[in-house]
PDB file of C-alpha atoms in Angstrom:
ATOM      1  CA  MET A 179     204.023  73.503  81.742  1.00 46.00           C
ATOM      2  CA  GLN A 180     205.645  71.516  78.946  1.00 51.00           C
ATOM      3  CA  THR A 181     203.549  68.731  77.405  1.00 55.00           C
ATOM      4  CA  MET A 182     205.305  65.418  76.785  1.00 62.00           C
ATOM      5  CA  GLU A 183     205.202  64.393  73.143  1.00 69.00           C
ATOM      6  CA  ARG A 184     203.770  61.019  72.293  1.00 72.00           C
ATOM      7  CA  SER A 185     205.414  58.991  69.557  1.00 73.00           C
ATOM      8  CA  ASN A 186     202.863  57.058  67.533  1.00 82.00           C
ATOM      9  CA  THR A 187     203.789  54.712  64.695  1.00 85.00           C
ATOM     10  CA  LEU A 188     201.584  53.975  61.705  1.00 87.00           C
ATOM     11  CA  THR A 189     202.491  50.830  59.772  1.00 90.00           C
ATOM     12  CA  LEU A 190     201.190  50.275  56.237  1.00 91.00           C
ATOM     13  CA  ASN A 191     201.112  46.763  54.792  1.00 91.00           C
ATOM     14  CA  PHE A 192     200.849  46.591  50.987  1.00 91.00           C
ATOM     15  CA  VAL A 193     199.181  43.632  49.247  1.00 90.00           C
ATOM     16  CA  TYR A 194     199.654  43.087  45.501  1.00 88.00           C
ATOM     17  CA  PRO A 195     197.085  41.508  43.151  1.00 84.00           C
ATOM     18  CA  GLU A 196     199.683  39.356  41.408  1.00 79.00           C
ATOM     19  CA  GLU A 197     203.277  38.181  41.607  1.00 73.00           C
ATOM     20  CA  VAL A 198     206.168  40.157  40.113  1.00 76.00           C
ATOM     21  CA  THR A 199     209.091  37.891  39.309  1.00 75.00           C
ATOM     22  CA  SER A 200     211.684  40.668  39.191  1.00 81.00           C
ATOM     23  CA  TRP A 201     211.845  44.071  40.885  1.00 86.00           C
ATOM     24  CA  GLU A 202     214.849  45.215  38.873  1.00 86.00           C
ATOM     25  CA  GLY A 203     214.346  48.720  37.503  1.00 88.00           C
ATOM     26  CA  VAL A 204     211.188  49.382  39.578  1.00 91.00           C
ATOM     27  CA  SER A 205     210.796  52.875  41.072  1.00 91.00           C
ATOM     28  CA  ALA A 206     208.472  54.018  43.851  1.00 91.00           C
ATOM     29  CA  ASN A 207     206.806  57.314  44.734  1.00 91.00           C
ATOM     30  CA  LEU A 208     204.757  57.774  47.882  1.00 91.00           C
ATOM     31  CA  ILE A 209     202.892  60.732  49.418  1.00 92.00           C
ATOM     32  CA  ILE A 210     200.918  60.488  52.669  1.00 91.00           C
ATOM     33  CA  ARG A 211     198.947  63.461  54.022  1.00 91.00           C
ATOM     34  CA  ASP A 212     197.074  64.084  57.233  1.00 90.00           C
ATOM     35  CA  ILE A 213     193.688  65.392  56.032  1.00 92.00           C
ATOM     36  CA  THR A 214     191.919  65.358  59.410  1.00 90.00           C
ATOM     37  CA  LEU A 215     191.480  69.108  58.906  1.00 90.00           C
ATOM     38  CA  ALA A 216     190.351  69.142  55.286  1.00 86.00           C
ATOM     39  CA  GLU A 217     191.024  72.867  54.893  1.00 91.00           C
ATOM     40  CA  SER A 218     194.670  72.505  55.960  1.00 90.00           C
ATOM     41  CA  PRO A 219     196.115  69.107  54.939  1.00 91.00           C
ATOM     42  CA  VAL A 220     199.658  68.299  56.099  1.00 88.00           C
ATOM     43  CA  SER A 221     202.134  66.177  54.125  1.00 89.00           C
ATOM     44  CA  ILE A 222     203.750  63.801  56.604  1.00 86.00           C
ATOM     45  CA  VAL A 223     205.574  61.475  54.181  1.00 88.00           C
ATOM     46  CA  VAL A 224     207.038  62.334  50.776  1.00 90.00           C
ATOM     47  CA  TRP A 225     209.304  59.535  49.629  1.00 90.00           C
ATOM     48  CA  GLY A 226     210.689  58.083  46.447  1.00 89.00           C
ATOM     49  CA  THR A 227     213.382  55.833  45.074  1.00 90.00           C
ATOM     50  CA  ASN A 228     214.661  55.089  41.595  1.00 89.00           C
ATOM     51  CA  GLN A 229     215.441  51.484  42.462  1.00 87.00           C
ATOM     52  CA  LEU A 230     213.565  49.074  44.730  1.00 86.00           C
ATOM     53  CA  ALA A 231     215.679  46.198  45.983  1.00 81.00           C
ATOM     54  CA  ASN A 232     212.568  44.040  46.444  1.00 84.00           C
ATOM     55  CA  ALA A 233     208.821  44.311  46.899  1.00 84.00           C
ATOM     56  CA  LEU A 234     207.599  47.222  49.007  1.00 87.00           C
ATOM     57  CA  GLU A 235     205.577  45.240  51.530  1.00 89.00           C
ATOM     58  CA  THR A 236     205.696  47.237  54.781  1.00 90.00           C
ATOM     59  CA  MET A 237     206.415  50.844  55.662  1.00 89.00           C
ATOM     60  CA  SER A 238     206.321  52.519  59.085  1.00 88.00           C
ATOM     61  CA  PHE A 239     206.498  56.184  60.018  1.00 85.00           C
ATOM     62  CA  ASP A 240     206.067  58.265  63.158  1.00 84.00           C
ATOM     63  CA  VAL A 241     203.148  60.567  63.917  1.00 82.00           C
ATOM     64  CA  VAL A 242     203.610  63.032  66.788  1.00 77.00           C
ATOM     65  CA  ASN A 243     200.799  63.603  69.291  1.00 72.00           C
ATOM     66  CA  PRO A 244     197.766  62.492  67.268  1.00 74.00           C
ATOM     67  CA  SER A 245     194.516  62.293  69.195  1.00 71.00           C
ATOM     68  CA  GLY A 246     191.285  60.439  68.566  1.00 80.00           C
ATOM     69  CA  LEU A 247     190.074  59.835  65.024  1.00 84.00           C
ATOM     70  CA  ALA A 248     192.481  60.959  62.271  1.00 87.00           C
ATOM     71  CA  ARG A 249     192.092  60.803  58.498  1.00 89.00           C
ATOM     72  CA  TYR A 250     194.908  60.222  56.024  1.00 90.00           C
ATOM     73  CA  SER A 251     195.283  60.085  52.240  1.00 90.00           C
ATOM     74  CA  ILE A 252     197.894  58.090  50.368  1.00 91.00           C
ATOM     75  CA  SER A 253     199.130  58.128  46.782  1.00 90.00           C
ATOM     76  CA  LEU A 254     201.555  55.391  45.773  1.00 91.00           C
ATOM     77  CA  GLU A 255     202.916  54.424  42.382  1.00 90.00           C
ATOM     78  CA  LEU A 256     205.359  51.682  41.482  1.00 91.00           C
ATOM     79  CA  ALA A 257     206.602  51.863  37.915  1.00 90.00           C
ATOM     80  CA  ARG A 258     209.153  50.413  35.511  1.00 88.00           C
ATOM     81  CA  ASP A 259     210.455  52.232  32.425  1.00 85.00           C
ATOM     82  CA  GLY A 260     207.785  54.911  32.793  1.00 80.00           C
ATOM     83  CA  SER A 261     204.897  52.417  32.910  1.00 84.00           C
ATOM     84  CA  SER A 262     202.825  51.963  36.048  1.00 86.00           C
ATOM     85  CA  LEU A 263     202.904  48.506  37.638  1.00 89.00           C
ATOM     86  CA  PHE A 264     200.886  49.141  40.794  1.00 90.00           C
ATOM     87  CA  SER A 265     199.199  52.215  42.182  1.00 87.00           C
ATOM     88  CA  TYR A 266     196.957  53.677  44.839  1.00 82.00           C
ATOM     89  CA  SER A 267     195.745  57.135  43.952  1.00 78.00           C
ATOM     90  CA  GLU A 268     194.416  59.575  46.591  1.00 76.00           C
ATOM     91  CA  HIS A 269     193.024  56.772  48.734  1.00 82.00           C
ATOM     92  CA  SER A 270     191.654  57.974  52.091  1.00 85.00           C
ATOM     93  CA  PHE A 271     191.440  55.988  55.306  1.00 85.00           C
ATOM     94  CA  ASN A 272     190.783  56.545  59.007  1.00 85.00           C
ATOM     95  CA  ILE A 273     192.878  55.580  62.020  1.00 85.00           C
ATOM     96  CA  TYR A 274     191.574  55.788  65.566  1.00 82.00           C
ATOM     97  CA  TRP A 275     194.569  56.394  67.807  1.00 80.00           C
ATOM     98  CA  LYS A 276     194.160  54.665  71.156  1.00 72.00           C
ATOM     99  CA  ASP A 277     195.057  56.521  74.306  1.00 62.00           C
ATOM    100  CA  THR A 278     198.365  55.608  75.858  1.00 48.00           C
ATOM    101  CA  ASP A 279     198.790  54.580  79.481  1.00 48.00           C
ATOM    102  CA  ALA A 280     201.308  55.813  82.037  1.00 40.00           C
ATOM    103  CA  THR A 281     203.834  53.086  81.292  1.00 48.00           C
ATOM    104  CA  ASP A 282     203.866  53.287  77.508  1.00 52.00           C
ATOM    105  CA  ASN A 283     203.989  56.525  75.528  1.00 50.00           C
ATOM    106  CA  SER A 284     203.965  54.862  72.106  1.00 54.00           C
ATOM    107  CA  VAL A 285     201.154  53.383  70.037  1.00 57.00           C
ATOM    108  CA  ARG A 286     201.449  51.277  66.895  1.00 69.00           C
ATOM    109  CA  GLU A 287     198.565  51.019  64.485  1.00 83.00           C
ATOM    110  CA  GLN A 288     198.400  49.067  61.221  1.00 85.00           C
ATOM    111  CA  LYS A 289     196.538  49.436  57.948  1.00 87.00           C
ATOM    112  CA  ILE A 290     196.391  46.958  55.054  1.00 89.00           C
ATOM    113  CA  LEU A 291     196.267  48.532  51.573  1.00 89.00           C
ATOM    114  CA  TYR A 292     195.349  46.443  48.541  1.00 90.00           C
ATOM    115  CA  LEU A 293     197.082  47.862  45.470  1.00 90.00           C
ATOM    116  CA  ASP A 294     195.634  48.162  41.977  1.00 91.00           C
ATOM    117  CA  SER A 295     197.484  47.267  38.797  1.00 91.00           C
ATOM    118  CA  PRO A 296     196.700  48.194  35.177  1.00 90.00           C
ATOM    119  CA  GLY A 297     193.712  46.043  34.267  1.00 93.00           C
ATOM    120  CA  THR A 298     192.865  45.172  37.884  1.00 93.00           C
ATOM    121  CA  LEU A 299     191.011  46.978  40.697  1.00 93.00           C
ATOM    122  CA  ALA A 300     191.077  45.615  44.243  1.00 92.00           C
ATOM    123  CA  VAL A 301     187.660  45.996  45.907  1.00 93.00           C
ATOM    124  CA  GLU A 302     188.135  45.480  49.632  1.00 87.00           C
ATOM    125  CA  ASN A 303     184.856  46.622  51.194  1.00 86.00           C
ATOM    126  CA  LEU A 304     181.229  46.924  50.157  1.00 91.00           C
ATOM    127  CA  ALA A 305     178.457  48.756  51.992  1.00 90.00           C
ATOM    128  CA  MET A 306     175.349  46.534  51.972  1.00 88.00           C
ATOM    129  CA  PHE A 307     172.114  46.005  53.847  1.00 84.00           C
ATOM    130  CA  LYS A 308     172.667  43.891  56.938  1.00 76.00           C
ATOM    131  CA  PHE A 309     170.663  40.931  55.739  1.00 78.00           C
ATOM    132  CA  PRO A 310     172.072  37.434  56.336  1.00 83.00           C
ATOM    133  CA  TYR A 311     172.909  36.883  52.673  1.00 86.00           C
ATOM    134  CA  PRO A 312     173.700  33.245  51.840  1.00 86.00           C
ATOM    135  CA  ALA A 313     177.277  32.514  50.746  1.00 87.00           C
ATOM    136  CA  ASP A 314     176.077  31.683  47.214  1.00 87.00           C
ATOM    137  CA  SER A 315     174.438  35.099  46.708  1.00 90.00           C
ATOM    138  CA  VAL A 316     175.905  36.771  43.615  1.00 93.00           C
ATOM    139  CA  ILE A 317     177.594  40.178  43.784  1.00 95.00           C
ATOM    140  CA  THR A 318     177.814  42.067  40.488  1.00 96.00           C
ATOM    141  CA  LEU A 319     180.320  44.905  40.063  1.00 97.00           C
ATOM    142  CA  LYS A 320     180.233  47.192  37.009  1.00 96.00           C
ATOM    143  CA  LEU A 321     182.723  49.773  35.731  1.00 96.00           C
ATOM    144  CA  THR A 322     180.928  52.465  33.726  1.00 95.00           C
ATOM    145  CA  GLU A 323     182.095  55.692  32.100  1.00 95.00           C
ATOM    146  CA  ILE A 324     180.976  58.966  33.683  1.00 92.00           C
ATOM    147  CA  SER A 325     179.942  61.528  31.083  1.00 84.00           C
ATOM    148  CA  GLU A 326     180.512  65.282  31.435  1.00 81.00           C
ATOM    149  CA  THR A 327     176.873  65.616  32.509  1.00 79.00           C
ATOM    150  CA  GLY A 328     177.315  62.943  35.187  1.00 72.00           C
ATOM    151  CA  VAL A 329     175.066  60.327  33.594  1.00 74.00           C
ATOM    152  CA  PRO A 330     176.427  56.790  33.069  1.00 75.00           C
ATOM    153  CA  GLY A 331     178.100  56.121  29.757  1.00 84.00           C
ATOM    154  CA  ASP A 332     179.506  52.980  28.161  1.00 91.00           C
ATOM    155  CA  LEU A 333     180.073  49.864  30.253  1.00 95.00           C
ATOM    156  CA  LEU A 334     183.776  48.965  30.473  1.00 96.00           C
ATOM    157  CA  SER A 335     183.622  45.867  32.669  1.00 96.00           C
ATOM    158  CA  GLU A 336     181.224  43.602  34.549  1.00 97.00           C
ATOM    159  CA  SER A 337     182.393  41.053  37.137  1.00 96.00           C
ATOM    160  CA  LYS A 338     180.461  38.572  39.290  1.00 95.00           C
ATOM    161  CA  PHE A 339     181.487  37.100  42.660  1.00 95.00           C
ATOM    162  CA  LEU A 340     179.922  34.944  45.343  1.00 93.00           C
ATOM    163  CA  GLU A 341     179.185  36.675  48.634  1.00 90.00           C
ATOM    164  CA  GLY A 342     181.169  33.965  50.421  1.00 88.00           C
ATOM    165  CA  SER A 343     184.310  34.581  48.338  1.00 90.00           C
ATOM    166  CA  PRO A 344     187.375  35.920  50.185  1.00 89.00           C
ATOM    167  CA  ARG A 345     188.044  39.660  50.005  1.00 89.00           C
ATOM    168  CA  PRO A 346     189.244  41.637  48.239  1.00 92.00           C
ATOM    169  CA  PHE A 347     187.431  41.104  44.956  1.00 94.00           C
ATOM    170  CA  TYR A 348     189.645  41.774  41.929  1.00 94.00           C
ATOM    171  CA  VAL A 349     187.712  43.492  39.137  1.00 95.00           C
ATOM    172  CA  ARG A 350     189.333  43.037  35.714  1.00 95.00           C
ATOM    173  CA  TYR A 351     189.046  45.398  32.760  1.00 96.00           C
ATOM    174  CA  ASP A 352     190.630  45.793  29.312  1.00 96.00           C
ATOM    175  CA  THR A 353     193.344  48.460  29.547  1.00 93.00           C
ATOM    176  CA  ASP A 354     193.201  48.990  25.778  1.00 93.00           C
ATOM    177  CA  LYS A 355     189.567  50.106  26.103  1.00 94.00           C
ATOM    178  CA  ALA A 356     190.149  52.450  29.050  1.00 93.00           C
ATOM    179  CA  LYS A 357     190.267  56.059  27.827  1.00 91.00           C
ATOM    180  CA  PRO A 358     193.005  58.487  29.000  1.00 88.00           C
ATOM    181  CA  GLY A 359     191.651  60.967  31.542  1.00 87.00           C
ATOM    182  CA  GLN A 360     188.194  59.367  31.522  1.00 90.00           C
ATOM    183  CA  ARG A 361     186.454  58.989  34.893  1.00 90.00           C
ATOM    184  CA  TYR A 362     184.797  55.663  35.654  1.00 93.00           C
ATOM    185  CA  LYS A 363     182.313  54.722  38.361  1.00 93.00           C
ATOM    186  CA  LEU A 364     182.264  51.339  40.086  1.00 95.00           C
ATOM    187  CA  THR A 365     178.760  50.240  41.131  1.00 95.00           C
ATOM    188  CA  GLY A 366     177.523  47.037  42.692  1.00 95.00           C
ATOM    189  CA  SER A 367     174.484  44.940  43.502  1.00 94.00           C
ATOM    190  CA  ILE A 368     173.806  41.640  45.280  1.00 93.00           C
ATOM    191  CA  SER A 369     171.078  39.137  44.473  1.00 89.00           C
ATOM    192  CA  ARG A 370     168.889  37.741  47.250  1.00 77.00           C
ATOM    193  CA  GLY A 371     168.141  34.511  45.427  1.00 68.00           C
ATOM    194  CA  LYS A 372     165.775  33.504  42.657  1.00 67.00           C
ATOM    195  CA  ASP A 373     162.802  35.880  42.256  1.00 63.00           C
ATOM    196  CA  LYS A 374     163.759  37.819  45.414  1.00 71.00           C
ATOM    197  CA  GLY A 375     165.282  40.830  43.703  1.00 77.00           C
ATOM    198  CA  GLU A 376     168.564  42.679  44.257  1.00 86.00           C
ATOM    199  CA  ASP A 377     169.994  45.090  46.802  1.00 90.00           C
ATOM    200  CA  GLY A 378     172.703  47.695  46.441  1.00 90.00           C
ATOM    201  CA  ALA A 379     176.300  46.731  47.221  1.00 92.00           C
ATOM    202  CA  HIS A 380     178.222  49.988  47.225  1.00 93.00           C
ATOM    203  CA  PRO A 381     182.040  49.961  46.901  1.00 91.00           C
ATOM    204  CA  LEU A 382     183.670  52.350  49.342  1.00 85.00           C
ATOM    205  CA  ARG A 383     185.946  53.472  46.501  1.00 85.00           C
ATOM    206  CA  SER A 384     183.754  54.239  43.517  1.00 89.00           C
ATOM    207  CA  ILE A 385     185.377  56.833  41.217  1.00 87.00           C
ATOM    208  CA  TYR A 386     188.496  55.963  39.213  1.00 87.00           C
ATOM    209  CA  VAL A 387     190.681  57.421  36.474  1.00 86.00           C
ATOM    210  CA  LEU A 388     192.065  54.184  35.069  1.00 87.00           C
ATOM    211  CA  LYS A 389     194.510  55.752  32.651  1.00 82.00           C
ATOM    212  CA  PRO A 390     196.013  59.233  33.202  1.00 75.00           C
ATOM    213  CA  ALA A 391     195.655  61.810  30.458  1.00 74.00           C
ATOM    214  CA  GLN A 392     199.456  62.052  30.430  1.00 63.00           C
ATOM    215  CA  PRO A 393     202.181  59.930  32.048  1.00 52.00           C
ATOM    216  CA  THR A 394     202.603  60.882  35.698  1.00 51.00           C
ATOM    217  CA  VAL A 395     205.634  58.809  36.668  1.00 48.00           C
ATOM    218  CA  SER A 396     208.285  60.874  38.458  1.00 49.00           C
ATOM    219  CA  PHE A 397     211.223  60.121  40.679  1.00 45.00           C
ATOM    220  CA  GLY A 398     211.775  61.474  44.161  1.00 46.00           C
ATOM    221  CA  SER A 399     214.111  61.102  47.090  1.00 42.00           C
ATOM    222  CA  ALA A 400     213.547  60.337  50.739  1.00 40.00           C
ATOM    223  CA  VAL A 401     212.860  63.419  52.842  1.00 38.00           C
ATOM    224  CA  THR A 402     211.493  61.619  55.885  1.00 40.00           C
ATOM    225  CA  SER A 403     212.590  58.575  57.828  1.00 37.00           C
ATOM    226  CA  VAL A 404     211.171  55.289  56.578  1.00 40.00           C
ATOM    227  CA  GLN A 405     211.672  52.284  58.831  1.00 39.00           C
TER     228      GLN A 405
END
Protein backbone atom coordinates (compact mmCIF):
# COMPACT_ATOMS: atom_id res chain seq x y z
CA MET A 1 0.00 0.00 0.00
CA GLN A 2 1.50 3.31 -1.07
CA THR A 3 1.84 5.98 1.63
CA MET A 4 0.80 9.51 0.68
CA GLU A 5 3.63 12.00 1.09
CA ARG A 6 3.03 15.01 3.26
CA SER A 7 4.46 18.34 2.17
CA ASN A 8 5.64 20.38 5.14
CA THR A 9 7.08 23.88 4.82
CA LEU A 10 9.62 25.38 7.20
CA THR A 11 9.90 29.17 7.07
CA LEU A 12 12.94 30.95 8.53
CA ASN A 13 12.70 34.63 9.43
CA PHE A 14 16.06 36.42 9.81
CA VAL A 15 16.46 39.41 12.13
CA TYR A 16 19.54 41.65 11.87
CA PRO A 17 21.17 43.53 14.78
CA GLU A 18 21.57 46.72 12.77
CA GLU A 19 20.59 48.42 9.53
CA VAL A 20 22.55 47.97 6.30
CA THR A 21 22.04 50.92 3.99
CA SER A 22 23.15 49.10 0.83
CA TRP A 23 23.10 45.42 -0.12
CA GLU A 24 25.16 45.95 -3.27
CA GLY A 25 27.96 43.40 -3.54
CA VAL A 26 26.65 41.24 -0.66
CA SER A 27 26.87 37.45 -1.10
CA ALA A 28 25.07 34.73 0.85
CA ASN A 29 25.85 31.11 1.71
CA LEU A 30 23.40 28.88 3.54
CA ILE A 31 23.47 25.23 4.66
CA ILE A 32 20.61 23.58 6.57
CA ARG A 33 20.86 19.98 7.79
CA ASP A 34 18.41 17.61 9.40
CA ILE A 35 20.34 16.29 12.43
CA THR A 36 17.44 14.45 14.09
CA LEU A 37 19.57 11.31 13.68
CA ALA A 38 22.92 12.65 14.85
CA GLU A 39 24.84 9.73 13.36
CA SER A 40 23.43 10.34 9.87
CA PRO A 41 22.74 14.06 9.25
CA VAL A 42 21.06 14.99 5.96
CA SER A 43 21.69 18.24 4.07
CA ILE A 44 18.30 19.55 2.98
CA VAL A 45 19.31 23.04 1.78
CA VAL A 46 22.61 24.11 0.23
CA TRP A 47 22.23 27.54 -1.32
CA GLY A 48 24.33 30.51 -2.28
CA THR A 49 24.36 33.64 -4.36
CA ASN A 50 27.05 36.11 -5.37
CA GLN A 51 24.63 39.02 -5.33
CA LEU A 52 21.70 39.72 -3.01
CA ALA A 53 19.15 42.12 -4.45
CA ASN A 54 18.05 43.13 -0.94
CA ALA A 55 18.07 41.90 2.64
CA LEU A 56 17.55 38.17 3.13
CA GLU A 57 14.59 38.35 5.50
CA THR A 58 12.54 35.19 4.86
CA MET A 59 13.27 31.81 3.33
CA SER A 60 10.94 28.82 2.97
CA PHE A 61 11.69 25.25 1.95
CA ASP A 62 9.82 21.95 1.84
CA VAL A 63 10.39 18.99 4.14
CA VAL A 64 8.86 15.67 3.08
CA ASN A 65 7.09 13.47 5.63
CA PRO A 66 8.67 14.69 8.88
CA SER A 67 7.12 13.32 12.05
CA GLY A 68 7.14 14.53 15.63
CA LEU A 69 10.15 16.38 17.02
CA ALA A 70 12.91 17.13 14.48
CA ARG A 71 16.26 18.86 14.97
CA TYR A 72 17.99 21.06 12.41
CA SER A 73 21.29 22.93 12.15
CA ILE A 74 21.88 26.05 10.10
CA SER A 75 25.00 27.87 8.96
CA LEU A 76 24.51 31.22 7.24
CA GLU A 77 27.02 33.85 6.20
CA LEU A 78 26.42 37.16 4.46
CA ALA A 79 29.60 38.85 3.28
CA ARG A 80 30.91 41.71 1.18
CA ASP A 81 34.36 41.78 -0.44
CA GLY A 82 35.42 38.72 1.55
CA SER A 83 34.46 40.22 4.92
CA SER A 84 31.62 38.79 6.98
CA LEU A 85 28.68 41.11 7.65
CA PHE A 86 26.30 38.73 9.41
CA SER A 87 26.54 35.08 10.33
CA TYR A 88 24.98 32.15 12.12
CA SER A 89 27.38 29.28 12.54
CA GLU A 90 26.19 25.70 13.23
CA HIS A 91 23.16 26.90 15.18
CA SER A 92 20.80 24.07 16.17
CA PHE A 93 17.07 24.33 16.76
CA ASN A 94 14.05 22.06 17.20
CA ILE A 95 10.75 22.01 15.31
CA TYR A 96 7.78 19.98 16.46
CA TRP A 97 5.79 19.09 13.36
CA LYS A 98 2.07 19.02 14.08
CA ASP A 99 -0.02 16.19 12.72
CA THR A 100 -2.08 17.00 9.67
CA ASP A 101 -5.81 16.38 9.42
CA ALA A 102 -7.77 14.70 6.63
CA THR A 103 -8.50 17.94 4.80
CA ASP A 104 -5.02 19.45 4.81
CA ASN A 105 -1.85 17.54 4.00
CA SER A 106 0.49 20.50 4.47
CA VAL A 107 1.93 22.11 7.58
CA ARG A 108 3.80 25.40 7.83
CA GLU A 109 6.09 26.09 10.75
CA GLN A 110 8.17 29.20 11.42
CA LYS A 111 11.42 29.94 13.22
CA ILE A 112 12.94 33.35 13.98
CA LEU A 113 16.76 33.50 13.82
CA TYR A 114 18.64 36.47 15.25
CA LEU A 115 21.86 36.96 13.30
CA ASP A 116 25.24 37.95 14.72
CA SER A 117 27.55 40.53 13.18
CA PRO A 118 31.26 41.16 13.81
CA GLY A 119 31.38 42.81 17.23
CA THR A 120 27.83 41.78 18.17
CA LEU A 121 26.25 38.57 19.51
CA ALA A 122 22.48 38.20 19.68
CA VAL A 123 21.43 36.40 22.89
CA GLU A 124 17.83 35.30 22.47
CA ASN A 125 17.20 32.92 25.37
CA LEU A 126 18.56 32.35 28.86
CA ALA A 127 17.94 29.35 31.11
CA MET A 128 17.25 30.64 34.63
CA PHE A 129 15.60 29.59 37.87
CA LYS A 130 11.86 30.17 37.74
CA PHE A 131 11.81 32.86 40.39
CA PRO A 132 9.63 35.93 39.79
CA TYR A 133 12.60 38.22 39.18
CA PRO A 134 11.69 41.92 39.24
CA ALA A 135 12.06 43.80 35.95
CA ASP A 136 14.96 45.84 37.38
CA SER A 137 17.04 42.74 38.21
CA VAL A 138 20.42 42.97 36.47
CA ILE A 139 21.62 40.29 34.05
CA THR A 140 25.38 40.15 33.48
CA LEU A 141 26.79 38.40 30.41
CA LYS A 142 30.54 37.74 30.04
CA LEU A 143 32.60 36.59 27.06
CA THR A 144 35.72 34.76 28.24
CA GLU A 145 38.49 32.91 26.41
CA ILE A 146 38.60 29.12 26.73
CA SER A 147 42.13 27.83 27.21
CA GLU A 148 43.41 24.52 25.80
CA THR A 149 42.89 22.99 29.24
CA GLY A 150 39.29 24.22 29.36
CA VAL A 151 39.76 26.73 32.18
CA PRO A 152 38.57 30.33 31.66
CA GLY A 153 41.11 32.74 30.25
CA ASP A 154 41.05 36.48 29.62
CA LEU A 155 37.77 38.38 29.73
CA LEU A 156 36.87 39.85 26.32
CA SER A 157 33.57 41.54 27.13
CA GLU A 158 31.09 42.17 29.94
CA SER A 159 27.56 43.49 29.32
CA LYS A 160 24.71 44.28 31.72
CA PHE A 161 20.96 44.29 30.98
CA LEU A 162 17.75 44.64 32.93
CA GLU A 163 15.61 41.52 33.19
CA GLY A 164 12.67 43.50 31.84
CA SER A 165 14.54 44.56 28.68
CA PRO A 166 13.22 43.22 25.36
CA ARG A 167 14.96 40.18 23.86
CA PRO A 168 17.31 39.50 22.28
CA PHE A 169 20.17 41.04 24.24
CA TYR A 170 22.99 42.27 21.99
CA VAL A 171 26.40 41.60 23.55
CA ARG A 172 29.13 43.86 22.14
CA TYR A 173 32.83 43.05 21.95
CA ASP A 174 35.97 44.57 20.39
CA THR A 175 36.70 42.72 17.14
CA ASP A 176 40.32 43.90 17.24
CA LYS A 177 40.81 42.02 20.52
CA ALA A 178 39.15 38.79 19.36
CA LYS A 179 41.81 36.22 18.46
CA PRO A 180 41.59 34.16 15.22
CA GLY A 181 40.51 30.59 15.92
CA GLN A 182 40.11 31.26 19.65
CA ARG A 183 37.07 29.72 21.36
CA TYR A 184 35.07 31.93 23.71
CA LYS A 185 32.44 31.02 26.29
CA LEU A 186 29.42 33.20 27.06
CA THR A 187 28.30 32.95 30.70
CA GLY A 188 25.60 34.78 32.60
CA SER A 189 24.21 35.61 36.01
CA ILE A 190 21.23 37.55 37.38
CA SER A 191 21.08 39.51 40.62
CA ARG A 192 18.17 39.03 43.01
CA GLY A 193 18.45 42.49 44.51
CA LYS A 194 20.69 44.10 47.09
CA ASP A 195 22.33 41.58 49.46
CA LYS A 196 20.27 38.69 48.03
CA GLY A 197 22.99 37.15 45.90
CA GLU A 198 23.03 35.99 42.27
CA ASP A 199 21.69 33.06 40.28
CA GLY A 200 22.92 31.53 37.06
CA ALA A 201 21.51 32.78 33.76
CA HIS A 202 22.77 30.35 31.15
CA PRO A 203 22.74 31.32 27.45
CA LEU A 204 21.46 28.50 25.27
CA ARG A 205 24.31 29.27 22.86
CA SER A 206 27.49 29.46 24.88
CA ILE A 207 30.55 28.57 22.76
CA TYR A 208 31.71 30.87 19.97
CA VAL A 209 34.62 31.28 17.56
CA LEU A 210 34.35 35.02 16.98
CA LYS A 211 37.00 35.24 14.29
CA PRO A 212 37.91 32.28 12.03
CA ALA A 213 41.52 31.18 11.85
CA GLN A 214 41.34 31.79 8.10
CA PRO A 215 38.74 33.49 5.89
CA THR A 216 35.85 31.13 5.19
CA VAL A 217 33.83 33.15 2.68
CA SER A 218 32.91 31.11 -0.40
CA PHE A 219 30.35 31.40 -3.14
CA GLY A 220 27.77 28.80 -4.05
CA SER A 221 24.80 28.31 -6.31
CA ALA A 222 21.24 27.24 -5.66
CA VAL A 223 20.76 23.48 -5.73
CA THR A 224 17.36 23.41 -4.06
CA SER A 225 14.20 25.43 -4.48
CA VAL A 226 14.00 28.54 -2.33
CA GLN A 227 10.63 30.26 -2.18
